[in-house]
PDB file of C-alpha atoms in Angstrom:
ATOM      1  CA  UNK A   1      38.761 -26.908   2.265  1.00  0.00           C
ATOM      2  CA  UNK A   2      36.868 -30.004   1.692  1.00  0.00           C
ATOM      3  CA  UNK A   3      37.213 -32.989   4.047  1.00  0.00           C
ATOM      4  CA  UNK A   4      38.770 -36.350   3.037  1.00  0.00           C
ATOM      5  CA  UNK A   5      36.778 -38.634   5.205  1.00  0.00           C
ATOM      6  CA  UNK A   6      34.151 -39.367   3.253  1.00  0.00           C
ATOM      7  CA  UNK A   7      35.601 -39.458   0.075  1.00  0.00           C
ATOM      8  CA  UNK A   8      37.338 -42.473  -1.779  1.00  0.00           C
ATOM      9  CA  UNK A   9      40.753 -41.880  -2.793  1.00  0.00           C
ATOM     10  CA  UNK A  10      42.631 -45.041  -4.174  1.00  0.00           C
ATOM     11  CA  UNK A  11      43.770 -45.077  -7.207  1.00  0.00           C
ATOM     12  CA  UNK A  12      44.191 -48.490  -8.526  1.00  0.00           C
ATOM     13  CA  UNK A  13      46.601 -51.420  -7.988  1.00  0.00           C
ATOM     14  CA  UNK A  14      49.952 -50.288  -7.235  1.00  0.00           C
ATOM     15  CA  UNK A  15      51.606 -53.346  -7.589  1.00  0.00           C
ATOM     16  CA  UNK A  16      50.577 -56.926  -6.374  1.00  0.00           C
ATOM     17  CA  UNK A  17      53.498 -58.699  -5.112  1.00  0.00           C
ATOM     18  CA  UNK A  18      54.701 -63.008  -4.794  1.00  0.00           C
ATOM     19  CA  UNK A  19      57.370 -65.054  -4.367  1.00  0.00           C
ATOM     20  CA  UNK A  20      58.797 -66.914  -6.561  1.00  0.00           C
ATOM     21  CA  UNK A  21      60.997 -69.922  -6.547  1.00  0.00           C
ATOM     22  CA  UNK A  22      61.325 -69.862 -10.791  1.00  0.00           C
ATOM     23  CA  UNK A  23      62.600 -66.269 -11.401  1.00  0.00           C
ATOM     24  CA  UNK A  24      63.658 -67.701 -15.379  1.00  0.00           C
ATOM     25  CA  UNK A  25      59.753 -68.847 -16.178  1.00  0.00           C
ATOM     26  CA  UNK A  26      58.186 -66.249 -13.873  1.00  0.00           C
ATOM     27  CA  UNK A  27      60.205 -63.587 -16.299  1.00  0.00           C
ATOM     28  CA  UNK A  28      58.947 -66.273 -18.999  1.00  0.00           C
ATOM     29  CA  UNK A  29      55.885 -65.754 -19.000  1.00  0.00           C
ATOM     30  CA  UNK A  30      55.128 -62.041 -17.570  1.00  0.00           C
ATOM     31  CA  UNK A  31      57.264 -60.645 -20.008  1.00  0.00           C
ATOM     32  CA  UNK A  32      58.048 -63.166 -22.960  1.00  0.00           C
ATOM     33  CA  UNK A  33      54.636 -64.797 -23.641  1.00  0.00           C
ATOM     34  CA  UNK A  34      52.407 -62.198 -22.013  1.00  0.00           C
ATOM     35  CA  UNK A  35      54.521 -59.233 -23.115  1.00  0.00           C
ATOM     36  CA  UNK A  36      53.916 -57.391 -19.813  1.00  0.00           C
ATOM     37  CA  UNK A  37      57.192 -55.075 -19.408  1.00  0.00           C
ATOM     38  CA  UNK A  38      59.462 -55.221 -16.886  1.00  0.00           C
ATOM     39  CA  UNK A  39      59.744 -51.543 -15.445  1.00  0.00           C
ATOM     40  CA  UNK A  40      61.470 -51.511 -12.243  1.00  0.00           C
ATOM     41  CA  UNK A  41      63.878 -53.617  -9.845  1.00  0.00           C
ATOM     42  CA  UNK A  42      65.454 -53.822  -6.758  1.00  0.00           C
ATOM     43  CA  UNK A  43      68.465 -55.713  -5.853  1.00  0.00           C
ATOM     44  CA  UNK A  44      68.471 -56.206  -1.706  1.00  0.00           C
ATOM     45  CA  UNK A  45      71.579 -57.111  -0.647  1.00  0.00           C
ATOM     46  CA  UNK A  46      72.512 -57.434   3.349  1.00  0.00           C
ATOM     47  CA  UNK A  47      68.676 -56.466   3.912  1.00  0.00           C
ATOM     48  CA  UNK A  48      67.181 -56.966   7.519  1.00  0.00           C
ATOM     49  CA  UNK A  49      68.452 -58.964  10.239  1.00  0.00           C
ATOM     50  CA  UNK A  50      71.339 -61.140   9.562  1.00  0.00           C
ATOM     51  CA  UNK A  51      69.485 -64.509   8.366  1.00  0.00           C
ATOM     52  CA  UNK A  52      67.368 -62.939   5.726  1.00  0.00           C
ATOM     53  CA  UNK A  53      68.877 -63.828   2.592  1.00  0.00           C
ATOM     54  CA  UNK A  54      69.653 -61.303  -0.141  1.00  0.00           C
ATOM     55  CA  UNK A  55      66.866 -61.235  -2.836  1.00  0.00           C
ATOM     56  CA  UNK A  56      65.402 -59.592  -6.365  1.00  0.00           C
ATOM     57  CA  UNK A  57      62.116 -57.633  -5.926  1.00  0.00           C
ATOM     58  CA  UNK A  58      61.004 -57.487  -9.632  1.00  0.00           C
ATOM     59  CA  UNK A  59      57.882 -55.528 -11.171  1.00  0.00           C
ATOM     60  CA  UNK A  60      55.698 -55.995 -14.371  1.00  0.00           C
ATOM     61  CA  UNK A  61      53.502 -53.143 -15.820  1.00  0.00           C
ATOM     62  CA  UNK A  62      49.871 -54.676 -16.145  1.00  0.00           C
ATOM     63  CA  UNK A  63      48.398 -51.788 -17.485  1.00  0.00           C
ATOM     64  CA  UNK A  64      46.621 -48.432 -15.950  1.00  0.00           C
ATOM     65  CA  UNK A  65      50.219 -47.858 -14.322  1.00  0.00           C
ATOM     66  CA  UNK A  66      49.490 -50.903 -12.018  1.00  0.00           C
ATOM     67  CA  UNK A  67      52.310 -53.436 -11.613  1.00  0.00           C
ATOM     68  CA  UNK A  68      52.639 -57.319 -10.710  1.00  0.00           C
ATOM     69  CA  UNK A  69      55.797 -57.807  -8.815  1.00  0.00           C
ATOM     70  CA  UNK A  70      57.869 -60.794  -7.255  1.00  0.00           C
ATOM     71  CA  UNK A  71      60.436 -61.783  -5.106  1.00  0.00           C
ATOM     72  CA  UNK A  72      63.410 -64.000  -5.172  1.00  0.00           C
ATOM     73  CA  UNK A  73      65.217 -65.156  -2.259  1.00  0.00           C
ATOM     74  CA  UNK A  74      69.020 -66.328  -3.315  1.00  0.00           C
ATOM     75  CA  UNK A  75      69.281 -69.858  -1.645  1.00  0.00           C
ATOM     76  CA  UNK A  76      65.910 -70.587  -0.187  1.00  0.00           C
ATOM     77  CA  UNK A  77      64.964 -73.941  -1.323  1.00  0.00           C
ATOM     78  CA  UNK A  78      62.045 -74.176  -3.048  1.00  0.00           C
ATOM     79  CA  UNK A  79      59.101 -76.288  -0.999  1.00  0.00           C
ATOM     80  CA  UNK A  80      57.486 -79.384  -2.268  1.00  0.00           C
ATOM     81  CA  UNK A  81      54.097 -78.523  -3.524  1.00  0.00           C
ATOM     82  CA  UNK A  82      51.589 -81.296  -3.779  1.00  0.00           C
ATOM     83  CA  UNK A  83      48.066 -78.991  -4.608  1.00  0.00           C
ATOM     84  CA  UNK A  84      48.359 -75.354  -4.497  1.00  0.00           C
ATOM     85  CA  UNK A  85      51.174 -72.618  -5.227  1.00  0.00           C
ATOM     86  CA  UNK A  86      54.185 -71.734  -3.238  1.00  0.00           C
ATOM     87  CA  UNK A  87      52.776 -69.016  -1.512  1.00  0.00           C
ATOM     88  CA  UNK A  88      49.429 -70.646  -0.600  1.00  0.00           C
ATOM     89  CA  UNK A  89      50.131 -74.905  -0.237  1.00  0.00           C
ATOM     90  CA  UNK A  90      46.757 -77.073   1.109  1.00  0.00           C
ATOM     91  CA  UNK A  91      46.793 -80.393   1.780  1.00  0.00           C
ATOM     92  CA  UNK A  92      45.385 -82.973  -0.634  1.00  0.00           C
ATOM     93  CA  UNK A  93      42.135 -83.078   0.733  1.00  0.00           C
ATOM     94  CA  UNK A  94      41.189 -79.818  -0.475  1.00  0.00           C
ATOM     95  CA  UNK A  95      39.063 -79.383  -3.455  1.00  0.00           C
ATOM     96  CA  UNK A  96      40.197 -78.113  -6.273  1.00  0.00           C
ATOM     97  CA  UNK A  97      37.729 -75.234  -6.174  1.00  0.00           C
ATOM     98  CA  UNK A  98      39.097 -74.393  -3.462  1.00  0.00           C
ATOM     99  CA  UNK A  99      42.224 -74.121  -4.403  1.00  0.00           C
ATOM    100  CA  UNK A 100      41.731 -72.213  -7.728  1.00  0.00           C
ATOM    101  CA  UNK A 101      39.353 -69.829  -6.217  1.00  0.00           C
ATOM    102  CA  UNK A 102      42.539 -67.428  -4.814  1.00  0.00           C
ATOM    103  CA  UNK A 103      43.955 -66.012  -7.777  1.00  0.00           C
ATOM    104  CA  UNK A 104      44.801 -62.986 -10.043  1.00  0.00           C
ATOM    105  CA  UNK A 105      42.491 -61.572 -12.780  1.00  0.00           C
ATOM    106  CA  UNK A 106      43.895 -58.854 -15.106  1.00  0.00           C
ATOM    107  CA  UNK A 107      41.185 -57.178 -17.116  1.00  0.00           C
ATOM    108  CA  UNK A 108      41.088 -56.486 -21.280  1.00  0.00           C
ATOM    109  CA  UNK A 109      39.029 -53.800 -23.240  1.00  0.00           C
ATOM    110  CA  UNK A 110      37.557 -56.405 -25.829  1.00  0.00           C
ATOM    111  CA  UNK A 111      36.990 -59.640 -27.580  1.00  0.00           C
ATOM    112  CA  UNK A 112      39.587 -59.066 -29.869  1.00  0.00           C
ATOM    113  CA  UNK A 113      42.552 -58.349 -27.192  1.00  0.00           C
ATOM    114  CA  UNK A 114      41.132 -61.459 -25.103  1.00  0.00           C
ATOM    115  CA  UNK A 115      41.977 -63.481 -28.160  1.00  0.00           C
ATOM    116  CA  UNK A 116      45.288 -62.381 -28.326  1.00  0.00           C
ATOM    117  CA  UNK A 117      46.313 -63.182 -25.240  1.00  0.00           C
ATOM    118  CA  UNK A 118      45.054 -66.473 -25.093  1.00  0.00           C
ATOM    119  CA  UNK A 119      46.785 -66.269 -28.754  1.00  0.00           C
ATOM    120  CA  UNK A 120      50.269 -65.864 -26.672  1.00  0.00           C
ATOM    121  CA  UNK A 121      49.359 -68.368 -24.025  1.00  0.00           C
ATOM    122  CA  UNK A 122      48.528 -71.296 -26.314  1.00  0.00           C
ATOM    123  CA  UNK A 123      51.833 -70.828 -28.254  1.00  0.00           C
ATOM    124  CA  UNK A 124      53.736 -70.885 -24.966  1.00  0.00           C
ATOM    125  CA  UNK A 125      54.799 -73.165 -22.185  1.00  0.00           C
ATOM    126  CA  UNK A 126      51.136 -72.429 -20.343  1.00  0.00           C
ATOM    127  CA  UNK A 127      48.481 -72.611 -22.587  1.00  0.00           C
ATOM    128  CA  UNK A 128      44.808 -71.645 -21.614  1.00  0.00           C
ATOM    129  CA  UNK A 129      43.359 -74.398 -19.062  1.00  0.00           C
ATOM    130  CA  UNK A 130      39.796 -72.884 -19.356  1.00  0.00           C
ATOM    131  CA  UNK A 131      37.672 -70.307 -21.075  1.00  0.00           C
ATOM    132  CA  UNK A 132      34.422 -69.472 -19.781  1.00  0.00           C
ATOM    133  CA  UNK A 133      31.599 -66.534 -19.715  1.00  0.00           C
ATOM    134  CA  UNK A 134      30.418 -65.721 -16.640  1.00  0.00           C
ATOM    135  CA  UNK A 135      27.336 -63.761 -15.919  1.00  0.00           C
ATOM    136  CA  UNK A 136      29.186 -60.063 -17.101  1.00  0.00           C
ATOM    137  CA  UNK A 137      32.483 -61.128 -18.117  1.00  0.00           C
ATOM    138  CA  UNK A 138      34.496 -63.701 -20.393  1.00  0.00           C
ATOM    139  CA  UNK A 139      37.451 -65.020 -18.782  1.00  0.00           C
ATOM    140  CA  UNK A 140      40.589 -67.081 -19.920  1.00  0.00           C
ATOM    141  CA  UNK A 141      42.617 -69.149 -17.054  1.00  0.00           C
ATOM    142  CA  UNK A 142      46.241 -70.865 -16.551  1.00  0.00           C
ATOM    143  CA  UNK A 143      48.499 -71.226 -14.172  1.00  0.00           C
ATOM    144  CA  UNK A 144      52.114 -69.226 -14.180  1.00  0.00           C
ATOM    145  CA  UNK A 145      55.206 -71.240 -13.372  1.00  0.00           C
ATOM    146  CA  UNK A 146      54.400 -70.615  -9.793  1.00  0.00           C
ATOM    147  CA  UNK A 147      51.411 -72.336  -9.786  1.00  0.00           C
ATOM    148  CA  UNK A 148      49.445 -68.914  -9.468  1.00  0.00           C
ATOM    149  CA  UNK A 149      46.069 -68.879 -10.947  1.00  0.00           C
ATOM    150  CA  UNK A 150      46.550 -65.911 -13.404  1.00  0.00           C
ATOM    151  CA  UNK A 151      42.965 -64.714 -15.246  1.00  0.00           C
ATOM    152  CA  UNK A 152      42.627 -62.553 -18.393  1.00  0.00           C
ATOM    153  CA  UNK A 153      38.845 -60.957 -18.524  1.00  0.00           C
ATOM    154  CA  UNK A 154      36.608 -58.955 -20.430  1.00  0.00           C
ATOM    155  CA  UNK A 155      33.179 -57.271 -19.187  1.00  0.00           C
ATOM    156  CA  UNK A 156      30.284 -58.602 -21.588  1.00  0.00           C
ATOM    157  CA  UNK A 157      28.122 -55.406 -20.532  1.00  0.00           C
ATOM    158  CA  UNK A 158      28.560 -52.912 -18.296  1.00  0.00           C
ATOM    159  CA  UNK A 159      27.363 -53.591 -14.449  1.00  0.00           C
ATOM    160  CA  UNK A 160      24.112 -51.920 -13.087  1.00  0.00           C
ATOM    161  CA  UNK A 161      23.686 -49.584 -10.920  1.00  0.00           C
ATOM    162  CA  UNK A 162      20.596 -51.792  -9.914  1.00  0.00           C
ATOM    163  CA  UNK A 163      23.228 -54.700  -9.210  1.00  0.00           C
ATOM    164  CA  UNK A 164      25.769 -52.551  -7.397  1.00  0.00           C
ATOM    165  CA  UNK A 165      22.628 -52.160  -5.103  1.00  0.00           C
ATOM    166  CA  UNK A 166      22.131 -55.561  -4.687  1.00  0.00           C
ATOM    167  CA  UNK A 167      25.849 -56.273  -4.624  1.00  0.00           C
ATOM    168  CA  UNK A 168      25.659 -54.365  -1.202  1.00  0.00           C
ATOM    169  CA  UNK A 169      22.773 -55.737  -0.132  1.00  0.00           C
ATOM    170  CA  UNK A 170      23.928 -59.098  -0.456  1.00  0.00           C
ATOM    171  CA  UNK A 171      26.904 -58.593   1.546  1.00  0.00           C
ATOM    172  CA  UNK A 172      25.284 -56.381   3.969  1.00  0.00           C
ATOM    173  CA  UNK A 173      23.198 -59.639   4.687  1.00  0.00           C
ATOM    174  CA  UNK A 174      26.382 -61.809   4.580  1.00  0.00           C
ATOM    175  CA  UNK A 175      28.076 -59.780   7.437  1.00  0.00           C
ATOM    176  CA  UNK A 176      25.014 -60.112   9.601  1.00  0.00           C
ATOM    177  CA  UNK A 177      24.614 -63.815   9.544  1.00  0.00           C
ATOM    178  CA  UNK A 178      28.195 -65.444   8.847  1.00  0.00           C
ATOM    179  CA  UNK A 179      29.028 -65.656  12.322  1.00  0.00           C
ATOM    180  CA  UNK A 180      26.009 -67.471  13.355  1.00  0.00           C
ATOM    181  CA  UNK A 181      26.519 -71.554  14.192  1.00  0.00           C
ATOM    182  CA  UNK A 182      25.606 -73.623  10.613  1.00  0.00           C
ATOM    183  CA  UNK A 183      24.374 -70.039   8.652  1.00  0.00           C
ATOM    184  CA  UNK A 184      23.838 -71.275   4.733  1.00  0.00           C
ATOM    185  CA  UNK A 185      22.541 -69.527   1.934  1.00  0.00           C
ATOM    186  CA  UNK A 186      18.963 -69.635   2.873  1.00  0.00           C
ATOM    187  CA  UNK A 187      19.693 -67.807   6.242  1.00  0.00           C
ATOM    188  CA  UNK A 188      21.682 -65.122   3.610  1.00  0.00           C
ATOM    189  CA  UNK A 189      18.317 -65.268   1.476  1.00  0.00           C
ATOM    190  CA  UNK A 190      16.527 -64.216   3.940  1.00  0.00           C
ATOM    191  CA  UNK A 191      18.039 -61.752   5.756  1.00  0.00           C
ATOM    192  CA  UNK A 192      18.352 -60.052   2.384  1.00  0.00           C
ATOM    193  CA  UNK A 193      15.014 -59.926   2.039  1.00  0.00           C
ATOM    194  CA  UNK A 194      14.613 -58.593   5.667  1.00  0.00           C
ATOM    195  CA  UNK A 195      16.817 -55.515   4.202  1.00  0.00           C
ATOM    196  CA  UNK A 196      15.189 -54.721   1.098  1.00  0.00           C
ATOM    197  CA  UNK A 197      12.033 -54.234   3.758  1.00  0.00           C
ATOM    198  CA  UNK A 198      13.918 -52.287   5.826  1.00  0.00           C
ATOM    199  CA  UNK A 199      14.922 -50.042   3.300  1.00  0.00           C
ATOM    200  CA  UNK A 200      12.196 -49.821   1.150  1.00  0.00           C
ATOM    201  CA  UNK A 201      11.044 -46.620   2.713  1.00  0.00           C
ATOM    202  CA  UNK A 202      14.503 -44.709   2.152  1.00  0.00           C
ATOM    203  CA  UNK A 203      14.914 -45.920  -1.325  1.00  0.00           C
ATOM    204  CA  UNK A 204      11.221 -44.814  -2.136  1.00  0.00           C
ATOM    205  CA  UNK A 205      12.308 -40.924  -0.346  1.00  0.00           C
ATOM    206  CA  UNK A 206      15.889 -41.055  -2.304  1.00  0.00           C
ATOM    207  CA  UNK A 207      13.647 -41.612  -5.379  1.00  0.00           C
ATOM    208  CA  UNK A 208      11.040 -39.322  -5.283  1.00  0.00           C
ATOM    209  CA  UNK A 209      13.934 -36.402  -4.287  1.00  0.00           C
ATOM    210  CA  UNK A 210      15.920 -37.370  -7.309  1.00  0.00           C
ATOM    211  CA  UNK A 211      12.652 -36.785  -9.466  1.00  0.00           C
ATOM    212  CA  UNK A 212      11.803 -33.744  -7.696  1.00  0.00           C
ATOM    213  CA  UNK A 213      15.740 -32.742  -8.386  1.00  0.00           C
ATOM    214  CA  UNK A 214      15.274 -33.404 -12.138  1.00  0.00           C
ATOM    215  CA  UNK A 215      11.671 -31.558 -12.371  1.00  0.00           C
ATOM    216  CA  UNK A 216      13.053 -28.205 -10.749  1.00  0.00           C
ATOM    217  CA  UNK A 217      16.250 -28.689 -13.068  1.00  0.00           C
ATOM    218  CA  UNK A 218      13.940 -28.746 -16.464  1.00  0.00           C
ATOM    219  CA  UNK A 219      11.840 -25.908 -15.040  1.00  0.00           C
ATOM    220  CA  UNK A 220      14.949 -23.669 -14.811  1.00  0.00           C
ATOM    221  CA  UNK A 221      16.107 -21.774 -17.350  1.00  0.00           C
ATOM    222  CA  UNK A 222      19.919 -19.925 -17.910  1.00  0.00           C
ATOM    223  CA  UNK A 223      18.649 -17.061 -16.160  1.00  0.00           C
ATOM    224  CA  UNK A 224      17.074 -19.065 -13.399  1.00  0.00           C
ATOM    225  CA  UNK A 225      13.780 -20.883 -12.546  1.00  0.00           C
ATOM    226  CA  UNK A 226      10.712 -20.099 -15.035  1.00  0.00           C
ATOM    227  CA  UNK A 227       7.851 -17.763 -13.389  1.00  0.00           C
ATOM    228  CA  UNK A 228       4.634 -19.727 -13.181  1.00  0.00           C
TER     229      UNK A 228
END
């Protein structure tokens, strides 16, 4: 019996979940202008302790059988929202950037489907605020009626397994120095470069035993390795 430790086992997205103070243009846009299916619900009535109120817990498919779902509270008044969503509210000194850099990005197989969602977008109430190509993907933006930053993408090219390696160097690097006083990106530069000569070595041995791997592999035969 194999062990589970090591292994990774999640699956995906089960769902995702927000509130909502707009259930009509939450169901709006998820399911009318999207056309993301509604596929399960829960009515909570006299739920938890005696002040919660009762509330709608309400789930979209988004594809790969993972789910976007929301809740609304019957009677809870809605906040007032000057920058931000309301789920995440900051104050108007923070930048937009900021602001718009915690959101939800649902990904597409091509150009064409792209188009056709930003197709359904632009003939509804939220039209596309922003489409842009990245390094690897293409990406169209709005906000829901929420105020959620909702993303459609598309990969331009498949990642690297040369940038996956960097990916984890870079954050390696990160988790060493973002605790220090004033650390920027230069301190992150450099202790990146501090790992890659660290691991030189081990990447050099994992190397040369993958070519040694592939060697013995074309020197063997069905019926085993060929006599030299």
């Amino acid at each position: 019996m194999s062990s589970l430790s090591d292994q990774h086992l999640v699956r995906g997205v089960d769902h995702a979940a927000f509130p909502t103070f707009d259930p009509v243009g939450t169901v709006r846009f998820y399911r009318d202008a999207l056309g993301f299916p509604v596929v399960h619900s829960i009515c909570a009535a006299g739920w938890g302790p005696d002040d919660h109120p009762d509330f709608i817990h309400f789930f979209f498919d988004i594809g790969n059988d993972d789910r976007i779902a929301f809740f609304y509270y019957f009677g809870l008044p809605a906040p007032e929202v000057s920058k931000g969503d309301v789920y995440a509210q900051f104050g108007d000194e923070t930048p937009e950037w900021f602001v718009r850099s915690r959101h939800l990005a649902i990904h597409v197989d091509s150009e064409d489907h792209l188009l056709e969602y930003r197709k359904r977008l632009d003939a509804s109430q939220w039209p596309v605020e922003m489409q842009i190509q990245h390094e690897t993907i293409e990406s169209i933006y709005t906000h829901d009626p929420n105020g959620y930053m909702v993303e459609i993408t598309r990969a331009l090219r498949p990642v690297t397994p040369q940038e996956d390696l960097d990916a984890n160097l870079t954050i390696d690097a990160l988790v060493d120095i973002a605790q220090r006083p004033g650390a920027g990106m230069d301190d992150l530069l450099v202790r990146k470069a501090e790992l890659i000569v660290e691991r030189a070595q081990t990447w050099q041995e994992h190397q040369k035993a993958l070519v040694e791997d592939v060697r013995s592999d074309q020197l063997a035969g069905p019926e085993g390795p060929v006599a030299r």
